[in-house]
């Protein structure tokens, strides 16, 4: 079973590092952002 995590502030300094760590540990990560452009450098698979 995949663990799911929702991160607010995912495009900030800490949020970005947190998302990278969670993805490396096989979590399914959902992030709240203001714009899709903010997601360019995050290790995510899809934008909803």
PDB file of C-alpha atoms in Angstrom:
ATOM      1  CA  UNK A   1       0.000   0.000   0.000  1.00  0.00           C
ATOM      2  CA  UNK A   2       1.395   3.385  -1.047  1.00  0.00           C
ATOM      3  CA  UNK A   3       1.476   6.041   1.654  1.00  0.00           C
ATOM      4  CA  UNK A   4      -0.048   9.356   0.603  1.00  0.00           C
ATOM      5  CA  UNK A   5       1.094  12.754   1.848  1.00  0.00           C
ATOM      6  CA  UNK A   6      -0.281  16.253   1.228  1.00  0.00           C
ATOM      7  CA  UNK A   7       2.282  19.063   1.476  1.00  0.00           C
ATOM      8  CA  UNK A   8       1.369  22.737   1.698  1.00  0.00           C
ATOM      9  CA  UNK A   9       4.107  25.147   0.698  1.00  0.00           C
ATOM     10  CA  UNK A  10       5.637  22.517  -1.554  1.00  0.00           C
ATOM     11  CA  UNK A  11       7.453  25.040  -3.719  1.00  0.00           C
ATOM     12  CA  UNK A  12       9.189  26.807  -0.831  1.00  0.00           C
ATOM     13  CA  UNK A  13      12.694  26.040   0.394  1.00  0.00           C
ATOM     14  CA  UNK A  14      11.712  23.487   3.040  1.00  0.00           C
ATOM     15  CA  UNK A  15       8.751  22.091   1.124  1.00  0.00           C
ATOM     16  CA  UNK A  16      10.879  21.377  -1.929  1.00  0.00           C
ATOM     17  CA  UNK A  17      13.379  19.363   0.139  1.00  0.00           C
ATOM     18  CA  UNK A  18      10.598  17.599   2.002  1.00  0.00           C
ATOM     19  CA  UNK A  19       8.956  16.517  -1.263  1.00  0.00           C
ATOM     20  CA  UNK A  20      12.258  15.220  -2.637  1.00  0.00           C
ATOM     21  CA  UNK A  21      12.760  13.129   0.511  1.00  0.00           C
ATOM     22  CA  UNK A  22       9.204  11.775   0.532  1.00  0.00           C
ATOM     23  CA  UNK A  23       9.387  10.785  -3.140  1.00  0.00           C
ATOM     24  CA  UNK A  24      12.705   9.025  -2.561  1.00  0.00           C
ATOM     25  CA  UNK A  25      10.994   7.022   0.194  1.00  0.00           C
ATOM     26  CA  UNK A  26       8.165   6.008  -2.176  1.00  0.00           C
ATOM     27  CA  UNK A  27       5.412   8.228  -0.826  1.00  0.00           C
ATOM     28  CA  UNK A  28       2.717   9.471  -3.171  1.00  0.00           C
ATOM     29  CA  UNK A  29       2.977  13.248  -2.726  1.00  0.00           C
ATOM     30  CA  UNK A  30       0.305  15.846  -3.355  1.00  0.00           C
ATOM     31  CA  UNK A  31       1.302  19.510  -3.108  1.00  0.00           C
ATOM     32  CA  UNK A  32      -0.621  22.759  -2.842  1.00  0.00           C
ATOM     33  CA  UNK A  33       0.856  25.540  -4.974  1.00  0.00           C
ATOM     34  CA  UNK A  34      -0.259  28.876  -6.352  1.00  0.00           C
ATOM     35  CA  UNK A  35       0.674  28.192  -9.980  1.00  0.00           C
ATOM     36  CA  UNK A  36       1.715  25.217 -12.091  1.00  0.00           C
ATOM     37  CA  UNK A  37       4.907  27.066 -13.079  1.00  0.00           C
ATOM     38  CA  UNK A  38       6.094  26.612  -9.496  1.00  0.00           C
ATOM     39  CA  UNK A  39       6.156  22.841 -10.010  1.00  0.00           C
ATOM     40  CA  UNK A  40       8.823  22.727 -12.724  1.00  0.00           C
ATOM     41  CA  UNK A  41      11.676  21.562 -10.502  1.00  0.00           C
ATOM     42  CA  UNK A  42       9.760  19.226  -8.219  1.00  0.00           C
ATOM     43  CA  UNK A  43      10.027  15.445  -8.564  1.00  0.00           C
ATOM     44  CA  UNK A  44       6.351  14.871  -9.304  1.00  0.00           C
ATOM     45  CA  UNK A  45       4.718  12.653 -11.885  1.00  0.00           C
ATOM     46  CA  UNK A  46       1.566  14.569 -12.751  1.00  0.00           C
ATOM     47  CA  UNK A  47      -0.288  17.802 -12.071  1.00  0.00           C
ATOM     48  CA  UNK A  48      -3.969  17.659 -11.245  1.00  0.00           C
TER      49      UNK A  48
END
